[in-house]
mmCIF file of C-alpha atoms in Angstrom:
data_model
loop_
_atom_site.group_PDB
_atom_site.id
_atom_site.type_symbol
_atom_site.label_atom_id
_atom_site.label_comp_id
_atom_site.label_asym_id
_atom_site.label_seq_id
_atom_site.Cartn_x
_atom_site.Cartn_y
_atom_site.Cartn_z
ATOM 1 C CA MET A 1 -49.248 87.613 -217.551
ATOM 2 C CA PHE A 2 -47.682 90.657 -218.504
ATOM 3 C CA GLY A 3 -47.616 91.970 -214.681
ATOM 4 C CA PHE A 4 -44.121 92.007 -215.031
ATOM 5 C CA LEU A 5 -44.159 95.094 -217.255
ATOM 6 C CA GLU A 6 -45.931 97.092 -214.933
ATOM 7 C CA LYS A 7 -43.073 97.551 -212.535
ATOM 8 C CA LYS A 8 -39.642 98.679 -213.906
ATOM 9 C CA GLN A 9 -37.185 96.007 -213.160
ATOM 10 C CA SER A 10 -34.558 97.221 -210.615
ATOM 11 C CA ALA A 11 -31.401 95.967 -212.682
ATOM 12 C CA SER A 12 -32.407 98.414 -215.228
ATOM 13 C CA VAL A 13 -33.028 101.259 -212.419
ATOM 14 C CA ALA A 14 -29.445 100.371 -211.372
ATOM 15 C CA LYS A 15 -28.059 100.731 -214.767
ATOM 16 C CA ASP A 16 -29.698 104.266 -215.238
ATOM 17 C CA ARG A 17 -28.726 105.295 -212.061
ATOM 18 C CA LEU A 18 -25.188 104.020 -212.525
ATOM 19 C CA THR A 19 -24.564 105.504 -215.880
ATOM 20 C CA ILE A 20 -25.597 109.236 -214.557
ATOM 21 C CA ALA A 21 -23.467 108.920 -211.193
ATOM 22 C CA ILE A 22 -20.495 107.733 -213.032
ATOM 23 C CA MET A 23 -20.611 110.444 -215.456
ATOM 24 C CA SER A 24 -20.989 112.930 -213.064
ATOM 25 C CA ASP A 25 -18.161 111.209 -211.286
ATOM 26 C CA ARG A 26 -15.819 111.423 -214.389
ATOM 27 C CA ASN A 27 -16.880 114.991 -215.115
ATOM 28 C CA ARG A 28 -15.280 116.135 -211.830
ATOM 29 C CA GLY A 29 -11.790 117.435 -212.407
ATOM 30 C CA ASP A 30 -10.356 115.706 -209.465
ATOM 31 C CA ALA A 31 -11.043 112.387 -210.954
ATOM 32 C CA TYR A 32 -8.237 112.850 -213.134
ATOM 33 C CA PRO A 33 -5.066 114.132 -211.041
ATOM 34 C CA PHE A 34 -3.052 114.690 -214.094
ATOM 35 C CA MET A 35 -5.357 117.752 -214.940
ATOM 36 C CA ASP A 36 -3.063 120.195 -213.123
ATOM 37 C CA GLU A 37 0.365 118.818 -214.490
ATOM 38 C CA MET A 38 -1.177 119.019 -217.843
ATOM 39 C CA LYS A 39 -2.382 122.647 -217.291
ATOM 40 C CA GLU A 40 1.034 123.351 -216.521
ATOM 41 C CA GLU A 41 2.856 121.986 -219.283
ATOM 42 C CA ILE A 42 0.663 123.675 -221.633
ATOM 43 C CA ILE A 43 1.227 127.086 -220.223
ATOM 44 C CA ALA A 44 4.568 126.426 -220.613
ATOM 45 C CA VAL A 45 4.469 125.292 -224.112
ATOM 46 C CA VAL A 46 2.295 128.339 -225.214
ATOM 47 C CA LYS A 47 4.558 130.549 -223.269
ATOM 48 C CA LYS A 48 7.241 129.656 -225.363
ATOM 49 C CA TYR A 49 5.603 131.832 -228.170
ATOM 50 C CA ILE A 50 3.055 133.874 -226.774
ATOM 51 C CA GLY A 51 2.196 135.274 -223.326
ATOM 52 C CA VAL A 52 -0.326 133.503 -221.483
ATOM 53 C CA ARG A 53 -2.621 134.489 -218.587
ATOM 54 C CA ALA A 54 -4.636 131.168 -217.946
ATOM 55 C CA VAL A 55 -5.440 128.018 -219.381
ATOM 56 C CA GLU A 56 -8.864 126.200 -218.678
ATOM 57 C CA ILE A 57 -9.414 122.734 -219.271
ATOM 58 C CA LYS A 58 -13.151 121.369 -219.461
ATOM 59 C CA LYS A 59 -14.119 117.775 -219.864
ATOM 60 C CA GLU A 60 -17.554 117.649 -221.933
ATOM 61 C CA ILE A 61 -19.380 114.678 -222.395
ATOM 62 C CA ASP A 62 -22.081 114.417 -225.186
ATOM 63 C CA GLY A 63 -23.739 110.847 -225.434
ATOM 64 C CA ASP A 64 -20.920 108.762 -226.341
ATOM 65 C CA PHE A 65 -18.294 111.180 -226.933
ATOM 66 C CA GLU A 66 -16.052 112.727 -224.326
ATOM 67 C CA ALA A 67 -14.057 116.073 -225.520
ATOM 68 C CA LEU A 68 -11.559 118.093 -223.559
ATOM 69 C CA SER A 69 -11.729 122.054 -224.483
ATOM 70 C CA ILE A 70 -8.656 123.992 -224.035
ATOM 71 C CA ASP A 71 -9.186 127.674 -223.483
ATOM 72 C CA VAL A 72 -5.627 129.467 -223.747
ATOM 73 C CA LEU A 73 -6.492 133.022 -222.365
ATOM 74 C CA LEU A 74 -3.872 135.472 -223.716
ATOM 75 C CA ASP A 75 -2.022 138.331 -222.340
ATOM 76 C CA LYS A 76 -3.344 141.723 -223.679
ATOM 77 C CA THR A 77 -0.077 143.171 -224.324
ATOM 78 C CA THR A 78 0.710 140.300 -226.937
ATOM 79 C CA MET B 1 10.473 88.431 -216.745
ATOM 80 C CA GLY B 2 7.201 88.181 -215.372
ATOM 81 C CA ILE B 3 4.224 90.103 -215.471
ATOM 82 C CA VAL B 4 2.697 92.263 -212.693
ATOM 83 C CA ILE B 5 -0.964 91.976 -212.233
ATOM 84 C CA ALA B 6 -2.511 94.351 -209.698
ATOM 85 C CA VAL B 7 -6.345 93.082 -208.179
ATOM 86 C CA ILE B 8 -8.209 96.077 -207.454
ATOM 87 C CA SER B 9 -11.982 96.822 -206.697
ATOM 88 C CA GLY B 10 -12.406 100.347 -204.982
ATOM 89 C CA LYS B 11 -14.926 99.173 -202.624
ATOM 90 C CA GLY B 12 -14.108 96.794 -199.984
ATOM 91 C CA GLY B 13 -16.016 93.380 -199.235
ATOM 92 C CA VAL B 14 -16.588 92.639 -202.907
ATOM 93 C CA GLY B 15 -14.096 89.458 -202.876
ATOM 94 C CA LYS B 16 -10.485 90.817 -203.987
ATOM 95 C CA THR B 17 -8.383 88.945 -201.482
ATOM 96 C CA THR B 18 -10.364 85.895 -202.370
ATOM 97 C CA ALA B 19 -10.072 86.398 -205.920
ATOM 98 C CA ALA B 20 -6.175 87.211 -205.382
ATOM 99 C CA ALA B 21 -5.739 83.949 -203.441
ATOM 100 C CA ASN B 22 -7.718 81.558 -206.207
ATOM 101 C CA LEU B 23 -5.946 83.120 -209.255
ATOM 102 C CA GLY B 24 -2.537 82.768 -207.814
ATOM 103 C CA LEU B 25 -3.169 79.251 -206.761
ATOM 104 C CA GLY B 26 -4.807 78.482 -210.368
ATOM 105 C CA ILE B 27 -1.814 80.191 -212.007
ATOM 106 C CA ALA B 28 0.399 77.829 -210.235
ATOM 107 C CA GLN B 29 -1.828 74.934 -210.760
ATOM 108 C CA ASN B 30 -1.260 75.722 -214.597
ATOM 109 C CA GLY B 31 2.458 75.231 -214.278
ATOM 110 C CA LYS B 32 3.573 78.810 -214.138
ATOM 111 C CA THR B 33 5.125 80.434 -210.990
ATOM 112 C CA CYS B 34 3.483 82.726 -209.040
ATOM 113 C CA ALA B 35 4.117 85.262 -206.282
ATOM 114 C CA LEU B 36 1.383 86.701 -204.408
ATOM 115 C CA VAL B 37 2.013 89.834 -202.567
ATOM 116 C CA ASP B 38 -0.598 91.168 -199.822
ATOM 117 C CA PHE B 39 -0.278 94.921 -200.177
ATOM 118 C CA ASP B 40 -3.155 95.883 -197.616
ATOM 119 C CA ILE B 41 -0.894 97.430 -195.169
ATOM 120 C CA GLY B 42 -2.225 96.982 -191.478
ATOM 121 C CA GLN B 43 -5.012 94.522 -192.514
ATOM 122 C CA ARG B 44 -3.251 91.373 -193.416
ATOM 123 C CA ASN B 45 -5.782 88.723 -194.851
ATOM 124 C CA LEU B 46 -4.379 86.978 -197.743
ATOM 125 C CA ASP B 47 -2.348 84.675 -195.269
ATOM 126 C CA MET B 48 -5.804 83.582 -193.718
ATOM 127 C CA ILE B 49 -7.527 82.744 -197.241
ATOM 128 C CA LEU B 50 -4.249 80.895 -198.076
ATOM 129 C CA GLY B 51 -4.134 78.908 -194.645
ATOM 130 C CA LEU B 52 -0.674 80.124 -194.079
ATOM 131 C CA GLU B 53 -1.133 82.597 -191.378
ATOM 132 C CA ASN B 54 1.003 80.527 -188.869
ATOM 133 C CA ARG B 55 4.285 80.723 -191.064
ATOM 134 C CA VAL B 56 4.711 84.629 -191.569
ATOM 135 C CA VAL B 57 7.947 85.248 -190.295
ATOM 136 C CA TYR B 58 8.872 88.355 -192.101
ATOM 137 C CA ASP B 59 6.684 90.767 -194.075
ATOM 138 C CA MET B 60 6.991 92.845 -197.240
ATOM 139 C CA VAL B 61 8.022 95.870 -195.294
ATOM 140 C CA GLN B 62 10.728 94.214 -193.623
ATOM 141 C CA VAL B 63 11.979 93.098 -196.834
ATOM 142 C CA MET B 64 11.680 96.496 -198.394
ATOM 143 C CA ASP B 65 13.389 98.143 -195.295
ATOM 144 C CA GLY B 66 16.429 95.360 -196.033
ATOM 145 C CA GLU B 67 15.779 93.728 -192.425
ATOM 146 C CA ALA B 68 14.872 90.428 -194.389
ATOM 147 C CA THR B 69 15.739 88.929 -197.785
ATOM 148 C CA ILE B 70 12.882 88.240 -200.036
ATOM 149 C CA LYS B 71 13.839 84.427 -200.189
ATOM 150 C CA GLN B 72 13.685 84.591 -196.213
ATOM 151 C CA ALA B 73 10.144 86.282 -196.547
ATOM 152 C CA LEU B 74 8.381 84.319 -198.928
ATOM 153 C CA ILE B 75 6.522 81.420 -197.801
ATOM 154 C CA LYS B 76 5.882 78.775 -200.094
ATOM 155 C CA SER B 77 2.040 77.440 -200.366
ATOM 156 C CA LYS B 78 1.396 74.134 -199.088
ATOM 157 C CA VAL B 79 -0.582 73.033 -201.972
ATOM 158 C CA SER B 80 1.513 73.866 -205.015
ATOM 159 C CA GLU B 81 5.097 74.553 -204.800
ATOM 160 C CA ASN B 82 4.753 76.986 -207.763
ATOM 161 C CA LEU B 83 2.993 79.509 -205.589
ATOM 162 C CA SER B 84 4.697 81.672 -202.998
ATOM 163 C CA PHE B 85 3.288 84.324 -200.862
ATOM 164 C CA LEU B 86 4.577 87.420 -199.207
ATOM 165 C CA ALA B 87 2.823 88.861 -196.121
ATOM 166 C CA ALA B 88 1.538 92.340 -195.721
ATOM 167 C CA SER B 89 2.983 94.157 -192.670
ATOM 168 C CA GLN B 90 0.631 94.588 -189.999
ATOM 169 C CA THR B 91 1.592 98.253 -188.815
ATOM 170 C CA LYS B 92 -0.748 100.987 -188.603
ATOM 171 C CA ASP B 93 1.457 103.260 -189.970
ATOM 172 C CA LYS B 94 0.740 103.248 -194.026
ATOM 173 C CA SER B 95 3.288 105.878 -194.983
ATOM 174 C CA VAL B 96 6.092 102.952 -194.999
ATOM 175 C CA LEU B 97 5.368 102.517 -198.481
ATOM 176 C CA ASN B 98 7.393 104.621 -200.806
ATOM 177 C CA SER B 99 7.650 104.519 -204.951
ATOM 178 C CA GLU B 100 11.390 103.492 -204.873
ATOM 179 C CA LYS B 101 10.969 100.467 -202.444
ATOM 180 C CA VAL B 102 7.882 99.271 -204.051
ATOM 181 C CA LYS B 103 9.707 99.371 -207.497
ATOM 182 C CA THR B 104 12.721 97.519 -206.265
ATOM 183 C CA LEU B 105 10.719 95.101 -204.688
ATOM 184 C CA ILE B 106 8.610 94.472 -207.536
ATOM 185 C CA ALA B 107 11.416 94.280 -210.052
ATOM 186 C CA SER B 108 12.982 91.539 -208.096
ATOM 187 C CA LEU B 109 9.525 89.519 -207.781
ATOM 188 C CA LYS B 110 9.031 90.090 -211.554
ATOM 189 C CA ALA B 111 12.584 88.556 -212.435
ATOM 190 C CA ASN B 112 11.894 85.585 -210.297
ATOM 191 C CA PHE B 113 8.297 84.583 -211.218
ATOM 192 C CA ASP B 114 5.847 84.118 -214.264
ATOM 193 C CA PHE B 115 3.552 86.005 -212.358
ATOM 194 C CA VAL B 116 3.386 88.870 -209.654
ATOM 195 C CA ILE B 117 -0.110 89.219 -208.217
ATOM 196 C CA LEU B 118 -0.883 92.386 -205.792
ATOM 197 C CA ASP B 119 -3.496 92.256 -203.731
ATOM 198 C CA SER B 120 -4.426 95.831 -203.462
ATOM 199 C CA PRO B 121 -6.092 97.506 -200.310
ATOM 200 C CA ALA B 122 -9.722 98.673 -200.785
ATOM 201 C CA GLY B 123 -10.348 102.650 -201.210
ATOM 202 C CA ILE B 124 -8.452 104.762 -203.355
ATOM 203 C CA GLU B 125 -5.770 106.067 -201.267
ATOM 204 C CA SER B 126 -1.932 105.841 -201.251
ATOM 205 C CA GLY B 127 -1.354 102.178 -200.833
ATOM 206 C CA TYR B 128 -3.756 101.430 -203.744
ATOM 207 C CA GLU B 129 -1.781 103.985 -205.433
ATOM 208 C CA HIS B 130 1.427 101.975 -204.681
ATOM 209 C CA THR B 131 -0.320 98.754 -205.621
ATOM 210 C CA ILE B 132 -1.075 99.955 -209.116
ATOM 211 C CA GLU B 133 2.092 102.036 -209.624
ATOM 212 C CA PHE B 134 4.093 99.451 -211.124
ATOM 213 C CA ALA B 135 1.704 97.105 -212.657
ATOM 214 C CA ASP B 136 1.649 96.019 -216.080
ATOM 215 C CA ALA B 137 -2.299 95.126 -215.739
ATOM 216 C CA ALA B 138 -4.861 95.404 -213.565
ATOM 217 C CA ILE B 139 -8.136 92.959 -212.514
ATOM 218 C CA VAL B 140 -10.983 94.766 -211.103
ATOM 219 C CA ILE B 141 -13.159 92.659 -209.295
ATOM 220 C CA VAL B 142 -16.758 94.027 -208.977
ATOM 221 C CA ASN B 143 -20.354 92.798 -207.659
ATOM 222 C CA PRO B 144 -23.412 93.384 -209.729
ATOM 223 C CA GLU B 145 -24.379 95.987 -207.630
ATOM 224 C CA VAL B 146 -24.270 99.867 -207.942
ATOM 225 C CA SER B 147 -21.827 101.149 -205.097
ATOM 226 C CA SER B 148 -19.044 98.481 -205.958
ATOM 227 C CA ILE B 149 -19.496 99.207 -209.774
ATOM 228 C CA ARG B 150 -19.390 103.167 -208.893
ATOM 229 C CA ASP B 151 -16.222 102.799 -206.963
ATOM 230 C CA ALA B 152 -14.486 100.362 -209.189
ATOM 231 C CA ASP B 153 -15.117 103.012 -212.193
ATOM 232 C CA ARG B 154 -13.188 105.563 -209.592
ATOM 233 C CA ALA B 155 -10.240 103.070 -208.958
ATOM 234 C CA ILE B 156 -9.919 102.744 -212.676
ATOM 235 C CA GLY B 157 -9.882 106.382 -213.230
ATOM 236 C CA ILE B 158 -7.063 106.549 -210.788
ATOM 237 C CA LEU B 159 -5.389 103.497 -212.604
ATOM 238 C CA ASP B 160 -5.502 105.268 -215.730
ATOM 239 C CA SER B 161 -3.915 108.336 -214.425
ATOM 240 C CA LYS B 162 -1.458 107.108 -212.175
ATOM 241 C CA SER B 163 0.103 104.091 -213.377
ATOM 242 C CA ASN B 164 3.773 104.052 -214.227
ATOM 243 C CA LYS B 165 2.874 102.742 -217.572
ATOM 244 C CA VAL B 166 0.192 105.106 -218.446
ATOM 245 C CA LYS B 167 2.820 107.843 -217.428
ATOM 246 C CA ASN B 168 5.156 106.641 -219.984
ATOM 247 C CA GLY B 169 2.660 106.580 -222.649
ATOM 248 C CA GLU B 170 1.862 103.210 -222.636
ATOM 249 C CA GLU B 171 -1.483 101.198 -221.854
ATOM 250 C CA VAL B 172 -2.060 99.544 -218.692
ATOM 251 C CA ALA B 173 -4.180 96.299 -219.753
ATOM 252 C CA LYS B 174 -7.306 96.016 -217.416
ATOM 253 C CA TYR B 175 -9.988 93.279 -217.018
ATOM 254 C CA LEU B 176 -13.039 92.724 -215.146
ATOM 255 C CA ILE B 177 -14.203 90.136 -213.014
ATOM 256 C CA ILE B 178 -17.606 89.851 -211.831
ATOM 257 C CA ASN B 179 -18.120 88.122 -208.546
ATOM 258 C CA ARG B 180 -21.310 86.925 -206.723
ATOM 259 C CA ILE B 181 -23.560 86.808 -209.589
ATOM 260 C CA VAL B 182 -26.887 85.030 -208.935
ATOM 261 C CA ALA B 183 -28.102 83.514 -211.895
ATOM 262 C CA ASP B 184 -31.819 83.838 -210.881
ATOM 263 C CA MET B 185 -31.953 87.255 -210.022
ATOM 264 C CA VAL B 186 -29.983 88.104 -213.442
ATOM 265 C CA GLN B 187 -32.972 86.037 -215.048
ATOM 266 C CA SER B 188 -35.591 88.111 -213.191
ATOM 267 C CA GLY B 189 -34.270 91.545 -213.711
ATOM 268 C CA GLU B 190 -33.226 92.166 -210.306
ATOM 269 C CA MET B 191 -29.344 91.937 -210.918
ATOM 270 C CA LEU B 192 -27.496 93.815 -213.540
ATOM 271 C CA ARG B 193 -26.211 91.632 -216.393
ATOM 272 C CA SER B 194 -22.557 91.435 -217.371
ATOM 273 C CA GLU B 195 -23.294 93.309 -220.686
ATOM 274 C CA ASP B 196 -24.605 96.383 -218.729
ATOM 275 C CA ILE B 197 -21.478 96.150 -216.089
ATOM 276 C CA LEU B 198 -19.112 96.058 -219.059
ATOM 277 C CA GLU B 199 -20.859 98.646 -221.018
ATOM 278 C CA ILE B 200 -20.906 101.047 -218.105
ATOM 279 C CA LEU B 201 -17.241 100.724 -216.923
ATOM 280 C CA ASN B 202 -16.156 100.347 -220.584
ATOM 281 C CA ILE B 203 -13.675 97.317 -219.788
ATOM 282 C CA LYS B 204 -13.075 93.950 -221.216
ATOM 283 C CA LEU B 205 -14.629 90.810 -219.256
ATOM 284 C CA LEU B 206 -12.043 88.160 -217.887
ATOM 285 C CA GLY B 207 -14.522 86.109 -215.831
ATOM 286 C CA LYS B 208 -17.742 85.503 -214.187
ATOM 287 C CA VAL B 209 -17.842 83.835 -210.647
ATOM 288 C CA PRO B 210 -21.145 82.737 -209.353
ATOM 289 C CA GLU B 211 -22.244 83.210 -205.918
ATOM 290 C CA ASP B 212 -21.181 80.139 -203.804
ATOM 291 C CA LYS B 213 -21.571 79.517 -200.124
ATOM 292 C CA GLY B 214 -18.680 77.145 -200.633
ATOM 293 C CA VAL B 215 -16.368 80.474 -200.704
ATOM 294 C CA ILE B 216 -16.962 81.460 -196.812
ATOM 295 C CA ASP B 217 -16.451 77.351 -195.963
ATOM 296 C CA ALA B 218 -13.104 77.533 -198.087
ATOM 297 C CA SER B 219 -11.948 80.736 -196.066
ATOM 298 C CA ASN B 220 -12.764 79.118 -192.717
ATOM 299 C CA GLN B 221 -10.572 76.355 -193.292
ATOM 300 C CA GLY B 222 -7.704 78.371 -195.185
ATOM 301 C CA LYS B 223 -7.971 76.261 -198.304
ATOM 302 C CA PRO B 224 -8.843 78.525 -201.554
ATOM 303 C CA VAL B 225 -12.206 77.431 -202.904
ATOM 304 C CA ILE B 226 -10.417 76.455 -206.303
ATOM 305 C CA LEU B 227 -9.344 73.501 -204.616
ATOM 306 C CA ASP B 228 -12.881 72.479 -204.375
ATOM 307 C CA LYS B 229 -13.726 70.571 -207.604
ATOM 308 C CA LYS B 230 -17.104 70.505 -206.864
ATOM 309 C CA SER B 231 -17.626 74.240 -206.021
ATOM 310 C CA ILE B 232 -18.737 76.682 -208.932
ATOM 311 C CA ALA B 233 -16.918 79.455 -207.646
ATOM 312 C CA GLY B 234 -13.961 77.309 -207.763
ATOM 313 C CA GLN B 235 -14.702 76.123 -211.087
ATOM 314 C CA ALA B 236 -14.732 79.858 -212.457
ATOM 315 C CA TYR B 237 -11.510 80.673 -210.992
ATOM 316 C CA THR B 238 -10.022 77.374 -212.760
ATOM 317 C CA ARG B 239 -11.280 78.872 -215.954
ATOM 318 C CA ILE B 240 -10.228 82.458 -215.320
ATOM 319 C CA ALA B 241 -6.511 81.208 -214.443
ATOM 320 C CA GLY B 242 -6.737 79.207 -217.660
ATOM 321 C CA ARG B 243 -7.267 82.421 -219.685
ATOM 322 C CA LEU B 244 -4.555 84.235 -217.532
ATOM 323 C CA CYS B 245 -2.093 81.437 -218.715
ATOM 324 C CA GLY B 246 -2.927 81.749 -222.190
ATOM 325 C CA GLU B 247 -5.407 79.037 -222.611
ATOM 326 C CA LYS B 248 -8.576 79.705 -224.669
ATOM 327 C CA VAL B 249 -11.262 78.985 -222.102
ATOM 328 C CA ASP B 250 -14.859 79.627 -223.290
ATOM 329 C CA MET B 251 -16.871 82.148 -221.340
ATOM 330 C CA LYS B 252 -19.384 80.002 -219.622
ATOM 331 C CA ASP B 253 -22.735 81.705 -219.279
ATOM 332 C CA ILE B 254 -23.200 81.464 -215.470
ATOM 333 C CA GLU B 255 -25.992 83.849 -215.849
ATOM 334 C CA ILE B 256 -28.395 81.104 -216.916
ATOM 335 C CA SER B 257 -29.025 78.963 -214.145
ATOM 336 C CA ASP B 258 -30.794 75.555 -214.751
ATOM 337 C CA SER B 259 -33.910 76.480 -213.045
ATOM 338 C CA GLY B 260 -33.949 79.804 -214.735
ATOM 339 C CA LEU B 261 -33.574 78.087 -218.107
ATOM 340 C CA PHE B 262 -36.544 75.797 -216.716
ATOM 341 C CA LYS B 263 -38.820 78.914 -215.941
ATOM 342 C CA LYS B 264 -38.119 80.293 -219.248
ATOM 343 C CA ILE B 265 -39.080 77.479 -221.065
ATOM 344 C CA ALA B 266 -41.805 76.788 -218.885
ATOM 345 C CA GLY B 267 -42.957 80.408 -219.464
ATOM 346 C CA MET B 268 -43.426 80.183 -222.949
ATOM 347 C CA PHE B 269 -46.074 77.418 -222.161
ATOM 348 C CA LYS B 270 -47.921 79.839 -219.859
#
């Protein structure tokens, strides 16, 4: 009667695999073509006030939360 | 001023063109005017599904290039005068589309129809981007199957970054149609449930369409399946078109088949 419990149902295998695959797809920078544009704009804004060497944007996914962390590397002279 | 809806999928072969044809006709049957535009340059198919392939004289690229007027190129459906169709160009050169031309074409359709439905090409190349660029909303078509769902997520990602509405700080509405659902397989755990698909893609549900052999039969004849009142897929498209036209149509749970329900009940007494 409980034979169906022995083998994991393929739909739930599909759900697990998809969740992981999609999460890693979304993590790739190129999935969001506006990233480069956004980077340039942030550099332009910060540059108005201080010297900037580079801006790094990282996307982090932690459970249900997605976060963008933006690192602004400043010029040494300022 | 009408609403522009792009029908997208990412992966090909999931029923996108069939959905576009049936929704267009369903909207027309609800008394709204609708223009259906085939954006699949080089792979014109919507004309076949609608049974209008012999009536195509001018295509959308000729309209964009000023070789024909929209009025000349639009073909009225045989079954509903509310529905007009604009064929894709069969040229191999996909670079014929550019944003300015697409914008002008869509603006003039929008001014003359309640609904403008754009059948997008599969994939996420430039043809796809042109289809979504000026859309107010998108309808995503998926099958309950891993490759279709993954590709849909990519297509949604591009929609969320490249659509004009998003660039202007607005939101582009997006809804999901799950196509080719087999109730027995969902019940036995061999096919993804709608709730799981919605959770993975983080999108609102517009409707569920069951697997139905009548769809092939309908396309053989060039008569969209929505015209077949007995077809379960046709009935699903009628419900979805009603929702698009603002009717409140309850979500029918097609994931419980009659036999599935019977097995469930029978199972209790084992």
